[in-house]
GROMACS .gro file of C-alpha atoms in nm:
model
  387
    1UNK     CA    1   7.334  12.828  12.831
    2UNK     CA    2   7.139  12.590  13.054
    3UNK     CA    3   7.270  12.575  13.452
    4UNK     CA    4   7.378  12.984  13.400
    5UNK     CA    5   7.556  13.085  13.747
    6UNK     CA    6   7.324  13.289  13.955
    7UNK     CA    7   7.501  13.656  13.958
    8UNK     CA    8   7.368  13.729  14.308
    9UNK     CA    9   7.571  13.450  14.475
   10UNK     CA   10   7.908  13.554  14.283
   11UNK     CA   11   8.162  13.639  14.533
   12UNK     CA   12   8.243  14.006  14.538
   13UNK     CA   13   8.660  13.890  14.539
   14UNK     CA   14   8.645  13.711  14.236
   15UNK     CA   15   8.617  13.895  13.865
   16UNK     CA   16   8.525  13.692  13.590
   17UNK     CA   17   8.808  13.773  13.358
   18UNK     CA   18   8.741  13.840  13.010
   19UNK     CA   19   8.862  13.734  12.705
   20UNK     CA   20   9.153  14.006  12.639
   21UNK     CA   21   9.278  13.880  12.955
   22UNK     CA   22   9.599  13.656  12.894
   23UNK     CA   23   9.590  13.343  13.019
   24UNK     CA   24  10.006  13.330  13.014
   25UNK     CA   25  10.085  13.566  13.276
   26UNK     CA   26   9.823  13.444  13.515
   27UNK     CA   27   9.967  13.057  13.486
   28UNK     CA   28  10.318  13.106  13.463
   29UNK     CA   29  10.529  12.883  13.704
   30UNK     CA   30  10.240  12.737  13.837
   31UNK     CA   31  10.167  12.362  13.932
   32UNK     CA   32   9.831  12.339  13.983
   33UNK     CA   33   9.613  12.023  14.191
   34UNK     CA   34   9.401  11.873  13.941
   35UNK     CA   35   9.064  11.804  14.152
   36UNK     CA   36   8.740  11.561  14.152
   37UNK     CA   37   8.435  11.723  14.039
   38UNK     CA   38   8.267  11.482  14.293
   39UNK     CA   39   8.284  11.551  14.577
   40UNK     CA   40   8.181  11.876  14.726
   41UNK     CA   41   8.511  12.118  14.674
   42UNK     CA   42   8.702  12.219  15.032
   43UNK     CA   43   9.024  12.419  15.087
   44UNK     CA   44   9.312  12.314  15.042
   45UNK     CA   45   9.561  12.492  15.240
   46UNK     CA   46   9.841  12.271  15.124
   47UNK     CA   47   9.853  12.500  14.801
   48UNK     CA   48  10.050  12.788  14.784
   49UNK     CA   49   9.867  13.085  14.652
   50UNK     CA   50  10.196  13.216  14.454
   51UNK     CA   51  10.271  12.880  14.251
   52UNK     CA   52   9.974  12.675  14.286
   53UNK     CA   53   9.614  12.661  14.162
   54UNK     CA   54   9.320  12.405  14.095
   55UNK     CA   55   9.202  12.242  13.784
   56UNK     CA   56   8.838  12.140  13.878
   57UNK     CA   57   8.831  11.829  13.683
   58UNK     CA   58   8.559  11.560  13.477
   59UNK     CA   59   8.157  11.593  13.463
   60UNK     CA   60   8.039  11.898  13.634
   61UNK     CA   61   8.342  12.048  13.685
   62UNK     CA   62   8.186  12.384  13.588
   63UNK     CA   63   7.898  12.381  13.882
   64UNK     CA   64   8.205  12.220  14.169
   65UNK     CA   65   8.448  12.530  14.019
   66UNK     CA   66   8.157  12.783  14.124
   67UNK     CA   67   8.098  12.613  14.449
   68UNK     CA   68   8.472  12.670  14.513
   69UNK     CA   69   8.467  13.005  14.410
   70UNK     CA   70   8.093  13.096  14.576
   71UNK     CA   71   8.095  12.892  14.813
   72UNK     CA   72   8.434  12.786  14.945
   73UNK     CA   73   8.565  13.163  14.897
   74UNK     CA   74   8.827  13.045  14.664
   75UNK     CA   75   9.021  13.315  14.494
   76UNK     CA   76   9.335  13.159  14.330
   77UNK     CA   77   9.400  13.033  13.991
   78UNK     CA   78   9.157  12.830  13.870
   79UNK     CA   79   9.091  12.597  13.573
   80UNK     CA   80   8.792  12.411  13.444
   81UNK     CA   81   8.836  12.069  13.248
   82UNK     CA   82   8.517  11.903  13.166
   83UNK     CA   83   8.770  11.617  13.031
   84UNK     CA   84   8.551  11.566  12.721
   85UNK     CA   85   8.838  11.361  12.594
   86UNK     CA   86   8.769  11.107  12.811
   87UNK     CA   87   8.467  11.014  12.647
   88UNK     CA   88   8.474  11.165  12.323
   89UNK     CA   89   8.720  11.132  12.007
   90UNK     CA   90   8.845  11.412  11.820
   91UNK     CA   91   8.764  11.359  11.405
   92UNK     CA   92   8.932  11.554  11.195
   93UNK     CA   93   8.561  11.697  11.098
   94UNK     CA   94   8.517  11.796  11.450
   95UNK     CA   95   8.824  11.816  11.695
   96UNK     CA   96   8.649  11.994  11.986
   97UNK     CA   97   8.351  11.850  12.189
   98UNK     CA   98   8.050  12.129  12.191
   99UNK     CA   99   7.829  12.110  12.521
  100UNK     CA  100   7.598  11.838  12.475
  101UNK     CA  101   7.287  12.017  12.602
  102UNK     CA  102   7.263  12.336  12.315
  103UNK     CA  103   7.196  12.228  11.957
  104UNK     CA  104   7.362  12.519  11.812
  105UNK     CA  105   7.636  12.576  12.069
  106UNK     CA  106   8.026  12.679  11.956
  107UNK     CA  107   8.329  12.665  12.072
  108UNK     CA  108   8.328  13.024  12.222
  109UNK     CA  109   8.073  12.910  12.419
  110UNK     CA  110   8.252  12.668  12.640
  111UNK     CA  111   8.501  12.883  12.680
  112UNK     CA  112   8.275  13.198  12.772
  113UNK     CA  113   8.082  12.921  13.037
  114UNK     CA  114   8.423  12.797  13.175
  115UNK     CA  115   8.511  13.162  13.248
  116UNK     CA  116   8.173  13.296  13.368
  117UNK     CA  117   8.218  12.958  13.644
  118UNK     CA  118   8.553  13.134  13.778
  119UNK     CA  119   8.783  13.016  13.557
  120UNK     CA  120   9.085  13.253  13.511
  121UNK     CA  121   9.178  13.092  13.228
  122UNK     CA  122   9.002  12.890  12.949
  123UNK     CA  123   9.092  12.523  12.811
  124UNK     CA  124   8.928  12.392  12.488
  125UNK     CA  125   8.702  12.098  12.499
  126UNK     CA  126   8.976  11.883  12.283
  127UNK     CA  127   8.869  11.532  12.218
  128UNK     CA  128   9.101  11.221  12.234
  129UNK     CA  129   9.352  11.228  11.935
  130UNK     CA  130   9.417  10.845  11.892
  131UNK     CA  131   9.808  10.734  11.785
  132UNK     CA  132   9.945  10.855  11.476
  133UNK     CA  133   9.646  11.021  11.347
  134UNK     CA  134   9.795  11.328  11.167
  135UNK     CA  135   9.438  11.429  10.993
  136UNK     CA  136   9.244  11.544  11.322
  137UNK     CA  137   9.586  11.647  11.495
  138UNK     CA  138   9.603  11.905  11.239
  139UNK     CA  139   9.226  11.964  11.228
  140UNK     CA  140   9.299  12.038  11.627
  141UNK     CA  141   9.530  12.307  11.474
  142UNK     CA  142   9.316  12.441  11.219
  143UNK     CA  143   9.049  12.485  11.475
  144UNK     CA  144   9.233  12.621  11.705
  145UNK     CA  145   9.419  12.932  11.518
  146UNK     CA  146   9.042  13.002  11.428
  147UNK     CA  147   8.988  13.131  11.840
  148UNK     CA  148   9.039  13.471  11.860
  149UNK     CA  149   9.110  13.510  12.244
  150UNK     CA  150   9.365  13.551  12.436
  151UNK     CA  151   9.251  13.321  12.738
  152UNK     CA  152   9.233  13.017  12.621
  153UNK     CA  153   9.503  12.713  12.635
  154UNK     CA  154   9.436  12.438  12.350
  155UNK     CA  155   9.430  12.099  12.523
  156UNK     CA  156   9.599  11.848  12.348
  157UNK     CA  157   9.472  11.483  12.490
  158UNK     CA  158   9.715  11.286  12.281
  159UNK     CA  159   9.771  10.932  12.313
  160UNK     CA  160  10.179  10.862  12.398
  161UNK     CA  161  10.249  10.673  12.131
  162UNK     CA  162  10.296  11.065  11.943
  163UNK     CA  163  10.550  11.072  12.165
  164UNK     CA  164  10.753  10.786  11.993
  165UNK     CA  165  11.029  10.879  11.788
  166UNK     CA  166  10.846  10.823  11.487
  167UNK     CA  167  10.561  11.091  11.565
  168UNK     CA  168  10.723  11.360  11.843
  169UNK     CA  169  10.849  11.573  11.491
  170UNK     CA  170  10.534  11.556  11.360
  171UNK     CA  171  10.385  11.657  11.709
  172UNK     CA  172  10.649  11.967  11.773
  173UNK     CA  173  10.572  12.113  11.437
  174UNK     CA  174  10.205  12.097  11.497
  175UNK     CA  175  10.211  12.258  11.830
  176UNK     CA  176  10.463  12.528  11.696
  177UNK     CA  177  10.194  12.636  11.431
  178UNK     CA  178   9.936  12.668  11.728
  179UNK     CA  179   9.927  13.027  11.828
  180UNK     CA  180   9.775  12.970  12.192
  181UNK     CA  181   9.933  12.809  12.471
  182UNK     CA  182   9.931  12.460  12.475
  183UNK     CA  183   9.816  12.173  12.779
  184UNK     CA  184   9.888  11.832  12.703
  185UNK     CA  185   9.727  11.568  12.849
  186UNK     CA  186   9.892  11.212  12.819
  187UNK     CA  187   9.688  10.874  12.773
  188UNK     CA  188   9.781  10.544  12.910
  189UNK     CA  189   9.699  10.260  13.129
  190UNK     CA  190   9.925  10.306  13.391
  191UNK     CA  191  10.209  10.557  13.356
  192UNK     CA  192  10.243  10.684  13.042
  193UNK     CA  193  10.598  10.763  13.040
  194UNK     CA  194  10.673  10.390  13.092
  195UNK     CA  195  10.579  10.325  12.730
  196UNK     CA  196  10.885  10.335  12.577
  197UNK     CA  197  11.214  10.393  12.702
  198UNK     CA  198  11.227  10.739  12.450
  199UNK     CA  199  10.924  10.907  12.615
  200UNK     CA  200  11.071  11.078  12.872
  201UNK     CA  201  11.355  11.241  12.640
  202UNK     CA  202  11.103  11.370  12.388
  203UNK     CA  203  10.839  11.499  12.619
  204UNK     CA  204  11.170  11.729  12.717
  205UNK     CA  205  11.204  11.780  12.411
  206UNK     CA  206  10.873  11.897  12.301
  207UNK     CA  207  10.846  12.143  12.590
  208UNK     CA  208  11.198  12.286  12.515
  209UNK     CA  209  11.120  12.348  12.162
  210UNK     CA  210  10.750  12.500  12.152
  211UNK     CA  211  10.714  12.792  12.420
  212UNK     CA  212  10.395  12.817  12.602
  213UNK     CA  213  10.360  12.454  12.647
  214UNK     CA  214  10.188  12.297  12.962
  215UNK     CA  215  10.177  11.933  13.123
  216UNK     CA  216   9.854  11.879  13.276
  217UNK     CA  217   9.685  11.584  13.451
  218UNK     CA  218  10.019  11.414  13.545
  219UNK     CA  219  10.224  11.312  13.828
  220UNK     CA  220  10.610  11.458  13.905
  221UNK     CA  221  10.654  11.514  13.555
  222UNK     CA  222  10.487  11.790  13.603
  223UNK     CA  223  10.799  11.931  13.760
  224UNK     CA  224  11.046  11.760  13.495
  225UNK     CA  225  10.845  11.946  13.217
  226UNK     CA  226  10.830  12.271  13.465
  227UNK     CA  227  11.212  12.243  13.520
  228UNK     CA  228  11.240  12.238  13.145
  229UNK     CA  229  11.045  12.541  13.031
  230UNK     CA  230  10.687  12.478  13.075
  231UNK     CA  231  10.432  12.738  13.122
  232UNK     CA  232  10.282  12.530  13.417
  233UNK     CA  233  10.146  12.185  13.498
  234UNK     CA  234   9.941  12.012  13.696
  235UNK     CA  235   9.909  11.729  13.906
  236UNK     CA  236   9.617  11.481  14.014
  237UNK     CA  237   9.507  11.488  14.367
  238UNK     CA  238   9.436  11.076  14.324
  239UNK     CA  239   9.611  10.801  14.073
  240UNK     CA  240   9.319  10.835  13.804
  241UNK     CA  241   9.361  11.237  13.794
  242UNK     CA  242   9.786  11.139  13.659
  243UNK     CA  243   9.693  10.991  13.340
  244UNK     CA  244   9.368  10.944  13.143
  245UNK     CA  245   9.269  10.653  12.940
  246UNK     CA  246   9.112  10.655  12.583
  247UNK     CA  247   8.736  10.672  12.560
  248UNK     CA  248   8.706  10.272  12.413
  249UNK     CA  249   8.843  10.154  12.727
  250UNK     CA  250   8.773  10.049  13.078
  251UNK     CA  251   9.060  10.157  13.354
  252UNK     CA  252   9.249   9.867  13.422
  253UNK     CA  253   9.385   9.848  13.826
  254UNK     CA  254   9.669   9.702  13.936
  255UNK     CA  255   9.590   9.417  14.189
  256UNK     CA  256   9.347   9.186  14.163
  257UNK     CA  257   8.940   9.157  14.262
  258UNK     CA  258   8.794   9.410  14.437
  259UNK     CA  259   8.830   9.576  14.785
  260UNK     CA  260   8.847   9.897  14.963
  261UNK     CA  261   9.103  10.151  14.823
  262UNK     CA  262   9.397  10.334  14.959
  263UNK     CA  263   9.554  10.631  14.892
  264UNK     CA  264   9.885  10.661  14.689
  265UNK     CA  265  10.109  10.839  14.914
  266UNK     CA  266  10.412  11.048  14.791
  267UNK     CA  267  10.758  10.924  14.928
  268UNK     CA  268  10.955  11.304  14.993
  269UNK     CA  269  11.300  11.108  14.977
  270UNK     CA  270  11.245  10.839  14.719
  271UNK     CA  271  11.043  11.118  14.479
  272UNK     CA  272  10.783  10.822  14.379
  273UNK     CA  273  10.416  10.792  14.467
  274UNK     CA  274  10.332  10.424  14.633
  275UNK     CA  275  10.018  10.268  14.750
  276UNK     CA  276   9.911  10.237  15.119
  277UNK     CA  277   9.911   9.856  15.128
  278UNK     CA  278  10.231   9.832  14.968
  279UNK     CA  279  10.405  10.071  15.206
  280UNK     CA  280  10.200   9.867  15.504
  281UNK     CA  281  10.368   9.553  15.346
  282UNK     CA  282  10.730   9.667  15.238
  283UNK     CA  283  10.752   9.852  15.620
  284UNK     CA  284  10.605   9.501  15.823
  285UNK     CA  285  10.887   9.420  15.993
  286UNK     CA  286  11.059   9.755  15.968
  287UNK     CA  287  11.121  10.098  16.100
  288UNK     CA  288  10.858  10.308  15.868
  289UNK     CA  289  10.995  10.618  15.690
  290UNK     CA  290  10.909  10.929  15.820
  291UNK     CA  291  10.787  11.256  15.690
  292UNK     CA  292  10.847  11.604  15.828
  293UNK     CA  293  10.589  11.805  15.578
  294UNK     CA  294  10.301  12.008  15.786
  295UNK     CA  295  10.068  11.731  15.790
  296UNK     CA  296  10.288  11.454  15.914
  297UNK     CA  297  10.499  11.627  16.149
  298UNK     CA  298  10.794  11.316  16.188
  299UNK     CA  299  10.490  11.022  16.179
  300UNK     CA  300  10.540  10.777  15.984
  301UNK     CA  301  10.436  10.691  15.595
  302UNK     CA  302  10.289  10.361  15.644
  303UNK     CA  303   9.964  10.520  15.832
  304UNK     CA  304   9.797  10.607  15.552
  305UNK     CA  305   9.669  10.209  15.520
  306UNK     CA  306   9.288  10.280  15.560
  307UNK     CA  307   9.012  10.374  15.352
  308UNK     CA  308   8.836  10.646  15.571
  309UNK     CA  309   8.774  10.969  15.404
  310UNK     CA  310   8.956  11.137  15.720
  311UNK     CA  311   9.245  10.920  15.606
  312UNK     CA  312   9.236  11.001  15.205
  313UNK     CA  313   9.236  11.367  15.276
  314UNK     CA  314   9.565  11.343  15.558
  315UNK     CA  315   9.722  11.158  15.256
  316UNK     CA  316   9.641  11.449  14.988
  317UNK     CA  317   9.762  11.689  15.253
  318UNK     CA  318  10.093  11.545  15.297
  319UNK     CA  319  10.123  11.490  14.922
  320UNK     CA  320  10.049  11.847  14.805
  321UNK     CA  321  10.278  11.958  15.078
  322UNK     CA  322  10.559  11.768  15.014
  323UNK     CA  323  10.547  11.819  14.600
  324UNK     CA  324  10.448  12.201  14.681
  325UNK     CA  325  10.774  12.250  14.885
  326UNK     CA  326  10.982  12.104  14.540
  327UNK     CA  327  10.798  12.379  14.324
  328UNK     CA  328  10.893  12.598  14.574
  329UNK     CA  329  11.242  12.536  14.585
  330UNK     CA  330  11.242  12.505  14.192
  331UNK     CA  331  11.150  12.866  14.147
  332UNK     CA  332  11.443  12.950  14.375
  333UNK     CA  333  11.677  12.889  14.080
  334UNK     CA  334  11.717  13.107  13.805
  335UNK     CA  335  11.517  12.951  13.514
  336UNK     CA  336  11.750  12.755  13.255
  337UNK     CA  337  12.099  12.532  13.327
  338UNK     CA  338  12.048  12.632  13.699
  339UNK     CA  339  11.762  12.481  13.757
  340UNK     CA  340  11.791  12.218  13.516
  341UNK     CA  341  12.092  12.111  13.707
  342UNK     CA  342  11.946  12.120  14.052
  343UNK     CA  343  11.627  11.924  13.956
  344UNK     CA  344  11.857  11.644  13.777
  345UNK     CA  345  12.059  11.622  14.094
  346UNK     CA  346  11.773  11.586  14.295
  347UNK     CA  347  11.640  11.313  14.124
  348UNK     CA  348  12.013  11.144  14.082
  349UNK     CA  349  11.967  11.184  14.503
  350UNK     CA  350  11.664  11.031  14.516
  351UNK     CA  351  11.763  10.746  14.300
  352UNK     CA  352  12.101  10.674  14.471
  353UNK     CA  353  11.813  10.648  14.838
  354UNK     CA  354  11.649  10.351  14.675
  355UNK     CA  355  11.939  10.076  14.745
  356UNK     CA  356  11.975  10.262  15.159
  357UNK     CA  357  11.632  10.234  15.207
  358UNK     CA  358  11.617   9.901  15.094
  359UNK     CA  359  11.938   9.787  15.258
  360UNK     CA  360  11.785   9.964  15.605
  361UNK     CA  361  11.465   9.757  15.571
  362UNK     CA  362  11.678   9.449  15.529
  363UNK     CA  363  11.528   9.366  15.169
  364UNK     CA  364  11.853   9.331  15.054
  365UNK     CA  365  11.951   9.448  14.654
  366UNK     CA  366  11.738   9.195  14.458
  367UNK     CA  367  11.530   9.360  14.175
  368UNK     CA  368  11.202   9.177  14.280
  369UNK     CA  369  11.196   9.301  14.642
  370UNK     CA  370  11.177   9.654  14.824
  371UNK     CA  371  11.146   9.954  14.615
  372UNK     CA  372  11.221   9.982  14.262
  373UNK     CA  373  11.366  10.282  14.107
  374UNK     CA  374  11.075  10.410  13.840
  375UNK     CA  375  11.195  10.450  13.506
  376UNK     CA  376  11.096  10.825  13.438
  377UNK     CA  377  11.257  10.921  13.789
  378UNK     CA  378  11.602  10.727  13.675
  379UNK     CA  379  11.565  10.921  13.258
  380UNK     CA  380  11.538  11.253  13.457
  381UNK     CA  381  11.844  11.167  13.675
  382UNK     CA  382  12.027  11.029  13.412
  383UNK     CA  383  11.936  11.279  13.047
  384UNK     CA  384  12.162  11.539  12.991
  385UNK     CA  385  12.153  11.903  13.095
  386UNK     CA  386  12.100  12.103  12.761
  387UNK     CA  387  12.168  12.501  12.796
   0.00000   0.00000   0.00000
C-alpha cells in the first residue's frame, strides 16, 4: 500500500503483532485516550501503562500512530481509527470503507496497514449506520463473521437512536451474532446519552448482555460501560473526540459566533466535564474549586480560561489524571456487584456535591443558575445494581 512504514526506522521495542494475536487479552480493562491525528503526537505521562492506552484518531491517524511509536518511543496499547464513519455511510452493499487510494484494496488490508503502523490491535473501517436501518446493520454482521482474525474489533458507529427502546433488541441480537469483539461508537450533536431519557439504561444493557463489547470515543461513560462489563473504552482528549456526528452534517457548537476556544476541564468532585469560560463565569465572585491531581497540585479549576497551547495541554493533563485515578480505583474492586456498587455510589456522591457547591458559591438552588446535575451522571446514580 501507498505511504508503507519505512522498516529501518521501526523501533526495536515495539513488535508488530500479527493476526493470531488476540486483541481481547491485550485491551482488557483498559480506558484508552482517544487522540488528534493533528498535531504532532507527544507523551502523555498522565496514562497509566497498566489500564490505559491511545486510540490515534481521524485522517492520518496511521502516519501520527507511527510517529508515536518511531518517534515518540511509545510502547503501550495502541489503536488506530481512521474514523471513516465520519465521512462515509455504511450501505448494506458495502458496510466497511476500503482505503481510498488502492483500486483493488480489501478489508484485510486496512487491518494488516493499521497493524504494520503499531497498532496492537485492529478496528474495522465501519461506516456510519444511520437510525433504524436494519439492512446494512446486518450487512455490518455479515461482513464481519467473514474476517478470519483474531485481532480485530468490529466498530459499530451507530447513530443513538438504535439505542431507543424500539431498536436496542434488534441491536443486542446483532452484536451477539458478531463473533469479534465489538467498539461502539455513538453519534450525536452534543451528548448522545441526552437523547432520550432510556439511553443510558440500554447502553447498560447492551454491554451486560453481549461479552466483548467496547465504548469508544466517549466521555465518563466510558467508565459506566467499564463498570458494567466492557472489554475497554475510550475517552476523547477534547469535546469533538466524545461523540461523532453523522457524515451529512456540520458540528453544531454551543455558544454563539466565533472566538478563541477553551478547554473542557473535568470537575474530580462533580464527575462532569465544563468549559473554561463557564467555570471563569460560575467562580467570578467565588472561591474556585480546587484540584489535587499531579498537574494541579491544590490550584484552582478556573485557570484553565485561555487559549494557549501551554494551557490546552495543562488542561488534558489534569483531565487524564483525574479520570485515570477513577479507572484505577475501579479495578480495585472485584469485577461484578462490587464494583457496580461502588461506581453507583460514587456517582450518587457526586450528584448529592452539586446543591454544596452551589450553595458555597452563593448561587443558591434555582435550576437555571450554578451547576446542573447532567442527566447520564444522575441515570448512573440512580439505575439499579443488577448481579
Amino acid at each position: 500500500m501507498s505511504n508503507a512504514p519505512d522498516p529501518r526506522r521501526r523501533p526495536p521495542t515495539v513488535k508488530t503483532l500479527d493476526h493470531t494475536v488476540a486483541a481481547v487479552p491485550l485491551l482488557q480493562g483498559r480506558v484508552l485516550l482517544h487522540e488528534h491525528a493533528q498535531p504532532i503526537p507527544r507523551p502523555r505521562p498522565a496514562l497509566d501503562d497498566d489500564l490505559g492506552g491511545v486510540v490515534m484518531t481521524g485522517l492520518n491517524a496511521d502516519a501520527r500512530a507511527f510517529q508515536l511509536r518511531a518517534d515518540v518511543g511509545f510502547t503501550g496499547t495502541l489503536l488506530i481509527d481512521s474514523a471513516a464513519y465520519t465521512t462515509y455511510t455504511a450501505t448494506a452493499e458495502e458496510p466497511f470503507m476500503a482505503p481510498p487510494d488502492e483500486l483493488f484494496a480489501t478489508v484485510h488490508d486496512s487491518l494488516n496497514f493499521q497493524k504494520a503502523r503499531g497498532a496492537s490491535a485492529a478496528l474495522t473501517p465501519t461506516g456510519y449506520i444511520p437510525p433504524a436501518n436494519s439492512r446494512v446493520l446486518k450487512a455490518v454482521l455479515r461482513e464481519a463473521n467473514r474476517i478470519d482474525r483474531a485481532d480485530t474489533l468490529v466498530t459499530l458507529p451507530i447513530d443513538v437512536t438504535w439505542l431507543n427502546r424500539e431498536n436496542i433488541s434488534q441491536l443486542i441480537a446483532v452484536c451477539a451474532k458478531i463473533r469479534h469483539p465489538k467498539a461502539i461508537v455513538l453519534f450525536r450533536q452534543f451528548d448522545p446519552l441526552e437523547q432520550a431519557k432510556d439511553v443510558p439504561a440500554n447502553l447498560r444493557r447492551l454491554f451486560t448482555e453481549v461479552e466483548h463489547m467496547s465504548l469508544l470515543r466517549t466521555d465518563l461513560a466510558a467508565l459506566d460501560v467499564l463498570a458494567h462489563g466492557a472489554l475497554c473504552a475510550g475517552i476523547g482528549v477534547r469535546s469533538s473526540l466524545r461523540h461523532a456526528i453523522p457524515p451529512d452534517e456540520k458540528a453544531q457548537i454551543g455558544k454563539r459566533g466565533g472566538g478563541p476556544t477553551y478547554p473542557h476541564v473535568l470537575m474530580p468532585q462533580l464527575m462532569c466535564f465544563k468549559g473554561a469560560e463557564s467555570l471563569s463565569t460560575l467562580y467570578a465572585n467565588a472561591v474556585p474549586a480546587t484540584c489535587a491531581c499531579e498537574e494541579c497540585n491544590g490550584r484552582s479549576l478556573d485557570r484553565f480560561f485561555l487559549s494557549d497551547g501551554d494551557t490546552r495541554r495543562e488542561a488534558d493533563s489534569h483531565n487524564i489524571f483525574t479520570w485515570s485515578e477513577w479507572v484505577g480505583d475501579m479495578a480495585s474492586y472485584r469485577a461484578g456487584t462490587e464494583r457496580k456498587t461502588w461506581w453507583r455510589n460514587k456517582c450518587a456522591a457526586a450528584v448529592d456535591r452539586y446543591a454544596l457547591e452551589n450553595q458555597r458559591i452563593g448561587l443558591g438552588a434555582s435550576p437555571r443558575s450554578g451547576f446542573q446535575v447532567p442527566a447520564p451522571l444522575r441515570a448512573w446514580a440512580t439505575l439499579r445494581v443488577t448481579p
